[in-house]
N, CA, C and O atoms as a Tripos MOL2 file, in Angstrom:
@<TRIPOS>MOLECULE
protein
  300   299    75     0     0
PROTEIN
NO_CHARGES

@<TRIPOS>ATOM
      1 N         105.7770  110.3080 -180.8230 N.3       1 MET1
      2 CA        105.7790  108.8910 -181.1520 C.3       1 MET1
      3 C         106.4370  108.7050 -182.5100 C.2       1 MET1
      4 O         106.0990  109.4030 -183.4660 O.2       1 MET1
      5 N         107.3530  107.7900 -182.6000 N.am      2 THR2
      6 CA        108.0130  107.5200 -183.8710 C.3       2 THR2
      7 C         107.6750  106.1200 -184.3440 C.2       2 THR2
      8 O         107.3740  105.2320 -183.5470 O.2       2 THR2
      9 N         107.7300  105.9430 -185.6250 N.am      3 SER3
     10 CA        107.4420  104.6460 -186.2370 C.3       3 SER3
     11 C         108.6740  104.1850 -186.9920 C.2       3 SER3
     12 O         109.3460  104.9830 -187.6460 O.2       3 SER3
     13 N         108.9660  102.9110 -186.9010 N.am      4 GLN4
     14 CA        110.1090  102.3700 -187.6220 C.3       4 GLN4
     15 C         109.6200  101.3960 -188.6790 C.2       4 GLN4
     16 O         108.6910  100.6220 -188.4430 O.2       4 GLN4
     17 N         110.2430  101.4390 -189.8330 N.am      5 LEU5
     18 CA        109.9400  100.4920 -190.8970 C.3       5 LEU5
     19 C         110.5320   99.1440 -190.5080 C.2       5 LEU5
     20 O         111.7370   99.0310 -190.2840 O.2       5 LEU5
     21 N         109.6790   98.1170 -190.4270 N.am      6 MET6
     22 CA        110.1300   96.8110 -189.9690 C.3       6 MET6
     23 C         110.8380   96.0090 -191.0590 C.2       6 MET6
     24 O         111.6770   95.1630 -190.7520 O.2       6 MET6
     25 N         110.5150   96.2620 -192.3160 N.am      7 SER7
     26 CA        111.1500   95.5330 -193.4110 C.3       7 SER7
     27 C         111.1150   96.3880 -194.6630 C.2       7 SER7
     28 O         110.4980   97.4530 -194.6890 O.2       7 SER7
     29 N         111.7760   95.9150 -195.6850 N.am      8 ALA8
     30 CA        111.8100   96.6450 -196.9530 C.3       8 ALA8
     31 C         110.4400   96.6070 -197.6200 C.2       8 ALA8
     32 O         109.6780   95.6660 -197.4000 O.2       8 ALA8
     33 N         110.1140   97.6080 -198.4290 N.am      9 PRO9
     34 CA        108.8510   97.5880 -199.1660 C.3       9 PRO9
     35 C         108.7720   96.3570 -200.0650 C.2       9 PRO9
     36 O         109.7930   95.8090 -200.4810 O.2       9 PRO9
     37 N         107.5670   95.9400 -200.3510 N.am     10 LYS10
     38 CA        107.3460   94.7690 -201.1990 C.3      10 LYS10
     39 C         106.5350   95.2190 -202.4080 C.2      10 LYS10
     40 O         105.4450   95.7710 -202.2520 O.2      10 LYS10
     41 N         107.0490   94.9920 -203.5970 N.am     11 PHE11
     42 CA        106.3810   95.3930 -204.8250 C.3      11 PHE11
     43 C         106.0090   94.1510 -205.6200 C.2      11 PHE11
     44 O         106.8830   93.3710 -205.9990 O.2      11 PHE11
     45 N         104.7230   93.9640 -205.8750 N.am     12 LEU12
     46 CA        104.2390   92.8410 -206.6750 C.3      12 LEU12
     47 C         103.3020   93.3730 -207.7420 C.2      12 LEU12
     48 O         102.4690   94.2380 -207.4690 O.2      12 LEU12
     49 N         103.4340   92.8670 -208.9420 N.am     13 SER13
     50 CA        102.5160   93.2760 -210.0000 C.3      13 SER13
     51 C         101.2810   92.3900 -209.9690 C.2      13 SER13
     52 O         101.2090   91.4280 -209.2040 O.2      13 SER13
     53 N         100.3190   92.7240 -210.8040 N.am     14 SER14
     54 CA         99.0910   91.9450 -210.8900 C.3      14 SER14
     55 C          99.4180   90.4830 -211.1480 C.2      14 SER14
     56 O         100.2660   90.1670 -211.9830 O.2      14 SER14
     57 N          98.7550   89.6090 -210.4450 N.am     15 HIS15
     58 CA         98.8990   88.1520 -210.5570 C.3      15 HIS15
     59 C         100.1830   87.6100 -209.9320 C.2      15 HIS15
     60 O         100.3770   86.3950 -209.9310 O.2      15 HIS15
     61 N         101.0660   88.4540 -209.4020 N.am     16 GLU16
     62 CA        102.2290   87.9500 -208.6660 C.3      16 GLU16
     63 C         101.8020   87.6560 -207.2380 C.2      16 GLU16
     64 O         101.0050   88.3940 -206.6580 O.2      16 GLU16
     65 N         102.3240   86.5950 -206.6790 N.am     17 GLY17
     66 CA        101.9860   86.1860 -205.3270 C.3      17 GLY17
     67 C         101.5420   84.7380 -205.3410 C.2      17 GLY17
     68 O         101.6520   84.0550 -206.3590 O.2      17 GLY17
     69 N         101.0420   84.2730 -204.2120 N.am     18 GLU18
     70 CA        100.5900   82.8890 -204.0870 C.3      18 GLU18
     71 C          99.1050   82.8300 -204.4300 C.2      18 GLU18
     72 O          98.2860   83.4380 -203.7410 O.2      18 GLU18
     73 N          98.7490   82.0960 -205.4970 N.am     19 SER19
     74 CA         97.3760   82.0890 -206.0060 C.3      19 SER19
     75 C          96.6240   80.8100 -205.6790 C.2      19 SER19
     76 O          97.1960   79.7220 -205.6080 O.2      19 SER19
     77 N          95.3160   80.9800 -205.4820 N.am     20 TYR20
     78 CA         94.4070   79.8670 -205.2120 C.3      20 TYR20
     79 C          93.1400   80.0640 -206.0260 C.2      20 TYR20
     80 O          92.6240   81.1780 -206.1110 O.2      20 TYR20
     81 N          92.6350   78.9950 -206.6230 N.am     21 LYS21
     82 CA         91.3570   79.0310 -207.3290 C.3      21 LYS21
     83 C          90.2640   78.7420 -206.3140 C.2      21 LYS21
     84 O          90.3270   77.7350 -205.6080 O.2      21 LYS21
     85 N          89.2660   79.6080 -206.2310 N.am     22 VAL22
     86 CA         88.1180   79.4140 -205.3540 C.3      22 VAL22
     87 C          86.8720   79.6440 -206.1990 C.2      22 VAL22
     88 O          86.5970   80.7640 -206.6290 O.2      22 VAL22
     89 N          86.1180   78.5660 -206.4310 N.am     23 LEU23
     90 CA         84.9630   78.6010 -207.3350 C.3      23 LEU23
     91 C          85.4250   79.1390 -208.6840 C.2      23 LEU23
     92 O          86.2900   78.5400 -209.3230 O.2      23 LEU23
     93 N          84.8550   80.2690 -209.1300 N.am     24 ASP24
     94 CA         85.2300   80.8090 -210.4410 C.3      24 ASP24
     95 C          86.2060   81.9810 -210.3320 C.2      24 ASP24
     96 O          86.4380   82.6830 -211.3160 O.2      24 ASP24
     97 N          86.7750   82.1970 -209.1580 N.am     25 SER25
     98 CA         87.6610   83.3340 -208.9230 C.3      25 SER25
     99 C          89.0820   82.8730 -208.6020 C.2      25 SER25
    100 O          89.3100   81.7320 -208.2010 O.2      25 SER25
    101 N          90.0230   83.7850 -208.7880 N.am     26 THR26
    102 CA         91.4100   83.5350 -208.4020 C.3      26 THR26
    103 C          91.7900   84.5220 -207.3070 C.2      26 THR26
    104 O          91.7150   85.7340 -207.5070 O.2      26 THR26
    105 N          92.1980   84.0050 -206.1530 N.am     27 PHE27
    106 CA         92.6720   84.8080 -205.0350 C.3      27 PHE27
    107 C          94.1940   84.7510 -205.0460 C.2      27 PHE27
    108 O          94.7730   83.6650 -205.0170 O.2      27 PHE27
    109 N          94.8460   85.9110 -205.0880 N.am     28 THR28
    110 CA         96.3040   85.9640 -205.0610 C.3      28 THR28
    111 C          96.7330   86.7290 -203.8200 C.2      28 THR28
    112 O          96.4470   87.9180 -203.6800 O.2      28 THR28
    113 N          97.4160   86.0410 -202.9270 N.am     29 ILE29
    114 CA         97.8760   86.6750 -201.6910 C.3      29 ILE29
    115 C          99.1200   87.4970 -202.0030 C.2      29 ILE29
    116 O         100.1100   86.9900 -202.5310 O.2      29 ILE29
    117 N          99.0430   88.7690 -201.6640 N.am     30 LYS30
    118 CA        100.1540   89.6950 -201.8920 C.3      30 LYS30
    119 C         101.0110   89.8500 -200.6370 C.2      30 LYS30
    120 O         102.2400   89.8510 -200.7120 O.2      30 LYS30
    121 N         100.3560   89.9820 -199.4880 N.am     31 ILE31
    122 CA        101.0560   90.1200 -198.2140 C.3      31 ILE31
    123 C         100.3390   89.2370 -197.2000 C.2      31 ILE31
    124 O          99.1390   89.3910 -196.9740 O.2      31 ILE31
    125 N         101.0700   88.3200 -196.5950 N.am     32 PHE32
    126 CA        100.5090   87.4200 -195.5910 C.3      32 PHE32
    127 C         100.4470   88.1110 -194.2330 C.2      32 PHE32
    128 O         101.2230   89.0240 -193.9520 O.2      32 PHE32
    129 N          99.5270   87.6690 -193.4070 N.am     33 GLY33
    130 CA         99.4150   88.2080 -192.0540 C.3      33 GLY33
    131 C         100.6990   88.0790 -191.2550 C.2      33 GLY33
    132 O         101.0180   88.9500 -190.4450 O.2      33 GLY33
    133 N         101.4450   86.9930 -191.4770 N.am     34 GLN34
    134 CA        102.7060   86.7960 -190.7560 C.3      34 GLN34
    135 C         103.7080   87.9040 -191.0560 C.2      34 GLN34
    136 O         104.5770   88.2000 -190.2350 O.2      34 GLN34
    137 N         103.5880   88.5140 -192.2270 N.am     35 GLU35
    138 CA        104.5170   89.5810 -192.6170 C.3      35 GLU35
    139 C         104.2000   90.8950 -191.9180 C.2      35 GLU35
    140 O         105.0160   91.8170 -191.9340 O.2      35 GLU35
    141 N         103.0160   90.9910 -191.3000 N.am     36 THR36
    142 CA        102.5880   92.2260 -190.6370 C.3      36 THR36
    143 C         102.2730   91.9850 -189.1650 C.2      36 THR36
    144 O         101.5020   92.7270 -188.5560 O.2      36 THR36
    145 N         102.8740   90.9490 -188.6030 N.am     37 GLU37
    146 CA        102.6190   90.5600 -187.2130 C.3      37 GLU37
    147 C         101.1270   90.3530 -186.9640 C.2      37 GLU37
    148 O         100.6200   90.6720 -185.8890 O.2      37 GLU37
    149 N         100.4330   89.8200 -187.9570 N.am     38 GLY38
    150 CA         99.0150   89.5140 -187.8290 C.3      38 GLY38
    151 C          98.0860   90.7120 -187.8780 C.2      38 GLY38
    152 O          96.8960   90.5760 -187.5940 O.2      38 GLY38
    153 N          98.5980   91.8820 -188.2300 N.am     39 GLN39
    154 CA         97.7800   93.0920 -188.2420 C.3      39 GLN39
    155 C          96.8540   93.1680 -189.4490 C.2      39 GLN39
    156 O          95.7350   93.6700 -189.3370 O.2      39 GLN39
    157 N          97.3070   92.6760 -190.6060 N.am     40 TRP40
    158 CA         96.4900   92.7260 -191.8170 C.3      40 TRP40
    159 C          97.1000   91.8300 -192.8720 C.2      40 TRP40
    160 O          98.2140   91.3300 -192.7150 O.2      40 TRP40
    161 N          96.3610   91.6330 -193.9470 N.am     41 LEU41
    162 CA         96.8720   90.9220 -195.1130 C.3      41 LEU41
    163 C          96.3140   91.6110 -196.3480 C.2      41 LEU41
    164 O          95.3670   92.3930 -196.2660 O.2      41 LEU41
    165 N          96.9060   91.3140 -197.4740 N.am     42 LEU42
    166 CA         96.4710   91.9360 -198.7200 C.3      42 LEU42
    167 C          96.3660   90.8660 -199.7830 C.2      42 LEU42
    168 O          97.2990   90.0910 -199.9910 O.2      42 LEU42
    169 N          95.2230   90.8220 -200.4610 N.am     43 TYR43
    170 CA         95.0740   89.8720 -201.5570 C.3      43 TYR43
    171 C          94.2790   90.4960 -202.6850 C.2      43 TYR43
    172 O          93.5110   91.4380 -202.4900 O.2      43 TYR43
    173 N          94.4810   89.9490 -203.8620 N.am     44 GLU44
    174 CA         93.8070   90.3980 -205.0840 C.3      44 GLU44
    175 C          92.8270   89.2980 -205.4840 C.2      44 GLU44
    176 O          93.1650   88.1150 -205.4490 O.2      44 GLU44
    177 N          91.6190   89.6910 -205.8620 N.am     45 ILE45
    178 CA         90.6250   88.7280 -206.3360 C.3      45 ILE45
    179 C          90.2850   89.0830 -207.7760 C.2      45 ILE45
    180 O          89.9280   90.2220 -208.0780 O.2      45 ILE45
    181 N          90.3990   88.1020 -208.6590 N.am     46 VAL46
    182 CA         90.0190   88.2860 -210.0600 C.3      46 VAL46
    183 C          88.8260   87.3780 -210.3220 C.2      46 VAL46
    184 O          88.8990   86.1650 -210.1290 O.2      46 VAL46
    185 N          87.7220   87.9840 -210.7650 N.am     47 THR47
    186 CA         86.5050   87.2250 -211.0450 C.3      47 THR47
    187 C          86.0660   87.4640 -212.4820 C.2      47 THR47
    188 O          86.3730   88.5080 -213.0560 O.2      47 THR47
    189 N          85.3510   86.5100 -213.0690 N.am     48 PRO48
    190 CA         84.8300   86.7070 -214.4180 C.3      48 PRO48
    191 C          83.8060   87.8460 -214.4400 C.2      48 PRO48
    192 O          83.1770   88.1440 -213.4250 O.2      48 PRO48
    193 N          83.6510   88.4630 -215.5790 N.am     49 ALA49
    194 CA         82.6750   89.5430 -215.7330 C.3      49 ALA49
    195 C          81.2900   89.0610 -215.3230 C.2      49 ALA49
    196 O          80.8760   87.9560 -215.6720 O.2      49 ALA49
    197 N          80.5860   89.8990 -214.5820 N.am     50 GLY50
    198 CA         79.2310   89.5770 -214.1670 C.3      50 GLY50
    199 C          79.1340   88.7320 -212.9110 C.2      50 GLY50
    200 O          78.0320   88.4240 -212.4590 O.2      50 GLY50
    201 N          80.2630   88.3530 -212.3420 N.am     51 HIS51
    202 CA         80.2590   87.5280 -211.1320 C.3      51 HIS51
    203 C          80.7060   88.3720 -209.9460 C.2      51 HIS51
    204 O          81.5730   89.2360 -210.0770 O.2      51 HIS51
    205 N          80.1210   88.1200 -208.8170 N.am     52 GLU52
    206 CA         80.5560   88.7530 -207.5800 C.3      52 GLU52
    207 C          80.1980   87.8260 -206.4360 C.2      52 GLU52
    208 O          79.3200   86.9760 -206.5880 O.2      52 GLU52
    209 N          80.8540   87.9660 -205.2980 N.am     53 PRO53
    210 CA         80.5510   87.0620 -204.1880 C.3      53 PRO53
    211 C          79.1400   87.3140 -203.6610 C.2      53 PRO53
    212 O          78.6160   88.4210 -203.7850 O.2      53 PRO53
    213 N          78.5290   86.2930 -203.0760 N.am     54 PRO54
    214 CA         77.2130   86.4960 -202.4790 C.3      54 PRO54
    215 C          77.3240   87.4210 -201.2680 C.2      54 PRO54
    216 O          78.4000   87.5650 -200.6880 O.2      54 PRO54
    217 N          76.2290   88.0350 -200.8960 N.am     55 LEU55
    218 CA         76.2030   88.8930 -199.7270 C.3      55 LEU55
    219 C          76.6360   88.0820 -198.5090 C.2      55 LEU55
    220 O          76.0910   87.0100 -198.2470 O.2      55 LEU55
    221 N          77.6090   88.5910 -197.7700 N.am     56 HIS56
    222 CA         78.1210   87.8840 -196.6020 C.3      56 HIS56
    223 C          78.7920   88.8770 -195.6620 C.2      56 HIS56
    224 O          78.9330   90.0550 -195.9920 O.2      56 HIS56
    225 N          79.1980   88.4070 -194.5110 N.am     57 SER57
    226 CA         79.9090   89.2650 -193.5620 C.3      57 SER57
    227 C          81.0710   88.4900 -192.9640 C.2      57 SER57
    228 O          81.1380   87.2650 -193.0610 O.2      57 SER57
    229 N          81.9810   89.2250 -192.3470 N.am     58 HIS58
    230 CA         83.1410   88.6440 -191.6770 C.3      58 HIS58
    231 C          83.1560   89.1300 -190.2320 C.2      58 HIS58
    232 O          82.6750   90.2270 -189.9480 O.2      58 HIS58
    233 N          83.6980   88.3340 -189.3150 N.am     59 PRO59
    234 CA         83.7450   88.7490 -187.9130 C.3      59 PRO59
    235 C          84.8790   89.7330 -187.6050 C.2      59 PRO59
    236 O          85.0700   90.1000 -186.4450 O.2      59 PRO59
    237 N          85.6230   90.1580 -188.6080 N.am     60 TRP60
    238 CA         86.7190   91.1030 -188.3940 C.3      60 TRP60
    239 C          86.4490   92.3710 -189.1920 C.2      60 TRP60
    240 O          85.6180   92.3780 -190.1000 O.2      60 TRP60
    241 N          87.1590   93.4440 -188.8470 N.am     61 ASP61
    242 CA         87.0000   94.7200 -189.5450 C.3      61 ASP61
    243 C          87.6620   94.6670 -190.9090 C.2      61 ASP61
    244 O          88.7310   94.0800 -191.0760 O.2      61 ASP61
    245 N          87.0130   95.2860 -191.8750 N.am     62 GLU62
    246 CA         87.5920   95.4600 -193.2110 C.3      62 GLU62
    247 C          87.4320   96.9250 -193.5620 C.2      62 GLU62
    248 O          86.3460   97.4860 -193.4140 O.2      62 GLU62
    249 N          88.4880   97.5400 -194.0190 N.am     63 THR63
    250 CA         88.3940   98.9740 -194.2350 C.3      63 THR63
    251 C          88.8570   99.4420 -195.6040 C.2      63 THR63
    252 O          88.7880  100.6370 -195.8900 O.2      63 THR63
    253 N          89.3220   98.5510 -196.4520 N.am     64 LEU64
    254 CA         89.8460   99.0010 -197.7370 C.3      64 LEU64
    255 C          89.4330   98.0620 -198.8520 C.2      64 LEU64
    256 O          89.6700   96.8560 -198.7900 O.2      64 LEU64
    257 N          88.8130   98.6310 -199.8680 N.am     65 TYR65
    258 CA         88.4950   97.8900 -201.0880 C.3      65 TYR65
    259 C          88.9680   98.7370 -202.2570 C.2      65 TYR65
    260 O          88.7150   99.9410 -202.3010 O.2      65 TYR65
    261 N          89.6430   98.1190 -203.1870 N.am     66 ILE66
    262 CA         90.0340   98.8100 -204.4150 C.3      66 ILE66
    263 C          89.3940   98.0460 -205.5550 C.2      66 ILE66
    264 O          89.7490   96.8990 -205.8290 O.2      66 ILE66
    265 N          88.4490   98.6920 -206.2170 N.am     67 HIS67
    266 CA         87.7430   98.0560 -207.3230 C.3      67 HIS67
    267 C          88.3290   98.6160 -208.6140 C.2      67 HIS67
    268 O          88.1520   99.7960 -208.9170 O.2      67 HIS67
    269 N          89.0130   97.7870 -209.3640 N.am     68 ARG68
    270 CA         89.7600   98.2810 -210.5190 C.3      68 ARG68
    271 C          88.9350   98.4110 -211.7870 C.2      68 ARG68
    272 O          89.1320   99.3560 -212.5510 O.2      68 ARG68
    273 N          88.0080   97.4790 -212.0290 N.am     69 ARG69
    274 CA         87.2330   97.5210 -213.2690 C.3      69 ARG69
    275 C          85.8540   96.9430 -213.0330 C.2      69 ARG69
    276 O          85.6180   96.2320 -212.0570 O.2      69 ARG69
    277 N          84.9460   97.2610 -213.9440 N.am     70 GLY70
    278 CA         83.6320   96.6350 -213.9180 C.3      70 GLY70
    279 C          82.7340   97.1820 -212.8300 C.2      70 GLY70
    280 O          82.9800   98.2460 -212.2620 O.2      70 GLY70
    281 N          81.6850   96.4250 -212.5570 N.am     71 ASN71
    282 CA         80.6990   96.8100 -211.5610 C.3      71 ASN71
    283 C          80.7460   95.8280 -210.4080 C.2      71 ASN71
    284 O          81.0820   94.6580 -210.5900 O.2      71 ASN71
    285 N          80.4220   96.2900 -209.2680 N.am     72 GLY72
    286 CA         80.3800   95.4250 -208.0960 C.3      72 GLY72
    287 C          79.9880   96.2430 -206.8970 C.2      72 GLY72
    288 O          79.9340   97.4710 -206.9550 O.2      72 GLY72
    289 N          79.7170   95.5660 -205.8200 N.am     73 SER73
    290 CA         79.3530   96.2830 -204.6070 C.3      73 SER73
    291 C          79.9840   95.5920 -203.4160 C.2      73 SER73
    292 O          80.2460   94.3900 -203.4420 O.2      73 SER73
    293 N          80.2210   96.3590 -202.3880 N.am     74 SER74
    294 CA         80.6900   95.8100 -201.1210 C.3      74 SER74
    295 C          79.9880   96.5910 -200.0260 C.2      74 SER74
    296 O          80.3760   97.7090 -199.6890 O.2      74 SER74
    297 N          78.9620   95.9890 -199.4850 N.am     75 SER75
    298 CA         78.1320   96.6580 -198.4770 C.3      75 SER75
    299 C          78.5790   96.3070 -197.0860 C.2      75 SER75
    300 O          77.9930   96.7800 -196.1120 O.2      75 SER75
@<TRIPOS>BOND
     1     1     2 1
     2     2     3 1
     3     3     4 2
     4     3     5 am
     5     5     6 1
     6     6     7 1
     7     7     8 2
     8     7     9 am
     9     9    10 1
    10    10    11 1
    11    11    12 2
    12    11    13 am
    13    13    14 1
    14    14    15 1
    15    15    16 2
    16    15    17 am
    17    17    18 1
    18    18    19 1
    19    19    20 2
    20    19    21 am
    21    21    22 1
    22    22    23 1
    23    23    24 2
    24    23    25 am
    25    25    26 1
    26    26    27 1
    27    27    28 2
    28    27    29 am
    29    29    30 1
    30    30    31 1
    31    31    32 2
    32    31    33 am
    33    33    34 1
    34    34    35 1
    35    35    36 2
    36    35    37 am
    37    37    38 1
    38    38    39 1
    39    39    40 2
    40    39    41 am
    41    41    42 1
    42    42    43 1
    43    43    44 2
    44    43    45 am
    45    45    46 1
    46    46    47 1
    47    47    48 2
    48    47    49 am
    49    49    50 1
    50    50    51 1
    51    51    52 2
    52    51    53 am
    53    53    54 1
    54    54    55 1
    55    55    56 2
    56    55    57 am
    57    57    58 1
    58    58    59 1
    59    59    60 2
    60    59    61 am
    61    61    62 1
    62    62    63 1
    63    63    64 2
    64    63    65 am
    65    65    66 1
    66    66    67 1
    67    67    68 2
    68    67    69 am
    69    69    70 1
    70    70    71 1
    71    71    72 2
    72    71    73 am
    73    73    74 1
    74    74    75 1
    75    75    76 2
    76    75    77 am
    77    77    78 1
    78    78    79 1
    79    79    80 2
    80    79    81 am
    81    81    82 1
    82    82    83 1
    83    83    84 2
    84    83    85 am
    85    85    86 1
    86    86    87 1
    87    87    88 2
    88    87    89 am
    89    89    90 1
    90    90    91 1
    91    91    92 2
    92    91    93 am
    93    93    94 1
    94    94    95 1
    95    95    96 2
    96    95    97 am
    97    97    98 1
    98    98    99 1
    99    99   100 2
   100    99   101 am
   101   101   102 1
   102   102   103 1
   103   103   104 2
   104   103   105 am
   105   105   106 1
   106   106   107 1
   107   107   108 2
   108   107   109 am
   109   109   110 1
   110   110   111 1
   111   111   112 2
   112   111   113 am
   113   113   114 1
   114   114   115 1
   115   115   116 2
   116   115   117 am
   117   117   118 1
   118   118   119 1
   119   119   120 2
   120   119   121 am
   121   121   122 1
   122   122   123 1
   123   123   124 2
   124   123   125 am
   125   125   126 1
   126   126   127 1
   127   127   128 2
   128   127   129 am
   129   129   130 1
   130   130   131 1
   131   131   132 2
   132   131   133 am
   133   133   134 1
   134   134   135 1
   135   135   136 2
   136   135   137 am
   137   137   138 1
   138   138   139 1
   139   139   140 2
   140   139   141 am
   141   141   142 1
   142   142   143 1
   143   143   144 2
   144   143   145 am
   145   145   146 1
   146   146   147 1
   147   147   148 2
   148   147   149 am
   149   149   150 1
   150   150   151 1
   151   151   152 2
   152   151   153 am
   153   153   154 1
   154   154   155 1
   155   155   156 2
   156   155   157 am
   157   157   158 1
   158   158   159 1
   159   159   160 2
   160   159   161 am
   161   161   162 1
   162   162   163 1
   163   163   164 2
   164   163   165 am
   165   165   166 1
   166   166   167 1
   167   167   168 2
   168   167   169 am
   169   169   170 1
   170   170   171 1
   171   171   172 2
   172   171   173 am
   173   173   174 1
   174   174   175 1
   175   175   176 2
   176   175   177 am
   177   177   178 1
   178   178   179 1
   179   179   180 2
   180   179   181 am
   181   181   182 1
   182   182   183 1
   183   183   184 2
   184   183   185 am
   185   185   186 1
   186   186   187 1
   187   187   188 2
   188   187   189 am
   189   189   190 1
   190   190   191 1
   191   191   192 2
   192   191   193 am
   193   193   194 1
   194   194   195 1
   195   195   196 2
   196   195   197 am
   197   197   198 1
   198   198   199 1
   199   199   200 2
   200   199   201 am
   201   201   202 1
   202   202   203 1
   203   203   204 2
   204   203   205 am
   205   205   206 1
   206   206   207 1
   207   207   208 2
   208   207   209 am
   209   209   210 1
   210   210   211 1
   211   211   212 2
   212   211   213 am
   213   213   214 1
   214   214   215 1
   215   215   216 2
   216   215   217 am
   217   217   218 1
   218   218   219 1
   219   219   220 2
   220   219   221 am
   221   221   222 1
   222   222   223 1
   223   223   224 2
   224   223   225 am
   225   225   226 1
   226   226   227 1
   227   227   228 2
   228   227   229 am
   229   229   230 1
   230   230   231 1
   231   231   232 2
   232   231   233 am
   233   233   234 1
   234   234   235 1
   235   235   236 2
   236   235   237 am
   237   237   238 1
   238   238   239 1
   239   239   240 2
   240   239   241 am
   241   241   242 1
   242   242   243 1
   243   243   244 2
   244   243   245 am
   245   245   246 1
   246   246   247 1
   247   247   248 2
   248   247   249 am
   249   249   250 1
   250   250   251 1
   251   251   252 2
   252   251   253 am
   253   253   254 1
   254   254   255 1
   255   255   256 2
   256   255   257 am
   257   257   258 1
   258   258   259 1
   259   259   260 2
   260   259   261 am
   261   261   262 1
   262   262   263 1
   263   263   264 2
   264   263   265 am
   265   265   266 1
   266   266   267 1
   267   267   268 2
   268   267   269 am
   269   269   270 1
   270   270   271 1
   271   271   272 2
   272   271   273 am
   273   273   274 1
   274   274   275 1
   275   275   276 2
   276   275   277 am
   277   277   278 1
   278   278   279 1
   279   279   280 2
   280   279   281 am
   281   281   282 1
   282   282   283 1
   283   283   284 2
   284   283   285 am
   285   285   286 1
   286   286   287 1
   287   287   288 2
   288   287   289 am
   289   289   290 1
   290   290   291 1
   291   291   292 2
   292   291   293 am
   293   293   294 1
   294   294   295 1
   295   295   296 2
   296   295   297 am
   297   297   298 1
   298   298   299 1
   299   299   300 2
@<TRIPOS>SUBSTRUCTURE
     1 MET1         2 RESIDUE 1 A MET
     2 THR2         6 RESIDUE 1 A THR
     3 SER3        10 RESIDUE 1 A SER
     4 GLN4        14 RESIDUE 1 A GLN
     5 LEU5        18 RESIDUE 1 A LEU
     6 MET6        22 RESIDUE 1 A MET
     7 SER7        26 RESIDUE 1 A SER
     8 ALA8        30 RESIDUE 1 A ALA
     9 PRO9        34 RESIDUE 1 A PRO
    10 LYS10       38 RESIDUE 1 A LYS
    11 PHE11       42 RESIDUE 1 A PHE
    12 LEU12       46 RESIDUE 1 A LEU
    13 SER13       50 RESIDUE 1 A SER
    14 SER14       54 RESIDUE 1 A SER
    15 HIS15       58 RESIDUE 1 A HIS
    16 GLU16       62 RESIDUE 1 A GLU
    17 GLY17       66 RESIDUE 1 A GLY
    18 GLU18       70 RESIDUE 1 A GLU
    19 SER19       74 RESIDUE 1 A SER
    20 TYR20       78 RESIDUE 1 A TYR
    21 LYS21       82 RESIDUE 1 A LYS
    22 VAL22       86 RESIDUE 1 A VAL
    23 LEU23       90 RESIDUE 1 A LEU
    24 ASP24       94 RESIDUE 1 A ASP
    25 SER25       98 RESIDUE 1 A SER
    26 THR26      102 RESIDUE 1 A THR
    27 PHE27      106 RESIDUE 1 A PHE
    28 THR28      110 RESIDUE 1 A THR
    29 ILE29      114 RESIDUE 1 A ILE
    30 LYS30      118 RESIDUE 1 A LYS
    31 ILE31      122 RESIDUE 1 A ILE
    32 PHE32      126 RESIDUE 1 A PHE
    33 GLY33      130 RESIDUE 1 A GLY
    34 GLN34      134 RESIDUE 1 A GLN
    35 GLU35      138 RESIDUE 1 A GLU
    36 THR36      142 RESIDUE 1 A THR
    37 GLU37      146 RESIDUE 1 A GLU
    38 GLY38      150 RESIDUE 1 A GLY
    39 GLN39      154 RESIDUE 1 A GLN
    40 TRP40      158 RESIDUE 1 A TRP
    41 LEU41      162 RESIDUE 1 A LEU
    42 LEU42      166 RESIDUE 1 A LEU
    43 TYR43      170 RESIDUE 1 A TYR
    44 GLU44      174 RESIDUE 1 A GLU
    45 ILE45      178 RESIDUE 1 A ILE
    46 VAL46      182 RESIDUE 1 A VAL
    47 THR47      186 RESIDUE 1 A THR
    48 PRO48      190 RESIDUE 1 A PRO
    49 ALA49      194 RESIDUE 1 A ALA
    50 GLY50      198 RESIDUE 1 A GLY
    51 HIS51      202 RESIDUE 1 A HIS
    52 GLU52      206 RESIDUE 1 A GLU
    53 PRO53      210 RESIDUE 1 A PRO
    54 PRO54      214 RESIDUE 1 A PRO
    55 LEU55      218 RESIDUE 1 A LEU
    56 HIS56      222 RESIDUE 1 A HIS
    57 SER57      226 RESIDUE 1 A SER
    58 HIS58      230 RESIDUE 1 A HIS
    59 PRO59      234 RESIDUE 1 A PRO
    60 TRP60      238 RESIDUE 1 A TRP
    61 ASP61      242 RESIDUE 1 A ASP
    62 GLU62      246 RESIDUE 1 A GLU
    63 THR63      250 RESIDUE 1 A THR
    64 LEU64      254 RESIDUE 1 A LEU
    65 TYR65      258 RESIDUE 1 A TYR
    66 ILE66      262 RESIDUE 1 A ILE
    67 HIS67      266 RESIDUE 1 A HIS
    68 ARG68      270 RESIDUE 1 A ARG
    69 ARG69      274 RESIDUE 1 A ARG
    70 GLY70      278 RESIDUE 1 A GLY
    71 ASN71      282 RESIDUE 1 A ASN
    72 GLY72      286 RESIDUE 1 A GLY
    73 SER73      290 RESIDUE 1 A SER
    74 SER74      294 RESIDUE 1 A SER
    75 SER75      298 RESIDUE 1 A SER
């Protein structure tokens, strides 16, 4: 089985992308679902120190979290 690269790599630095303010956090979309044929998306969330989202769940699978600084949990 072979895999083909569908498009060129996309390089974005921190805070680059389409940003939205949600409560006290900033969500920056790095890769939209349309860019991956709906397979996944990538976004960065910046929150103030000591803040984290309330315990919640999503009806879809999530498999990757990158926590860059501070404390937090994702159960």
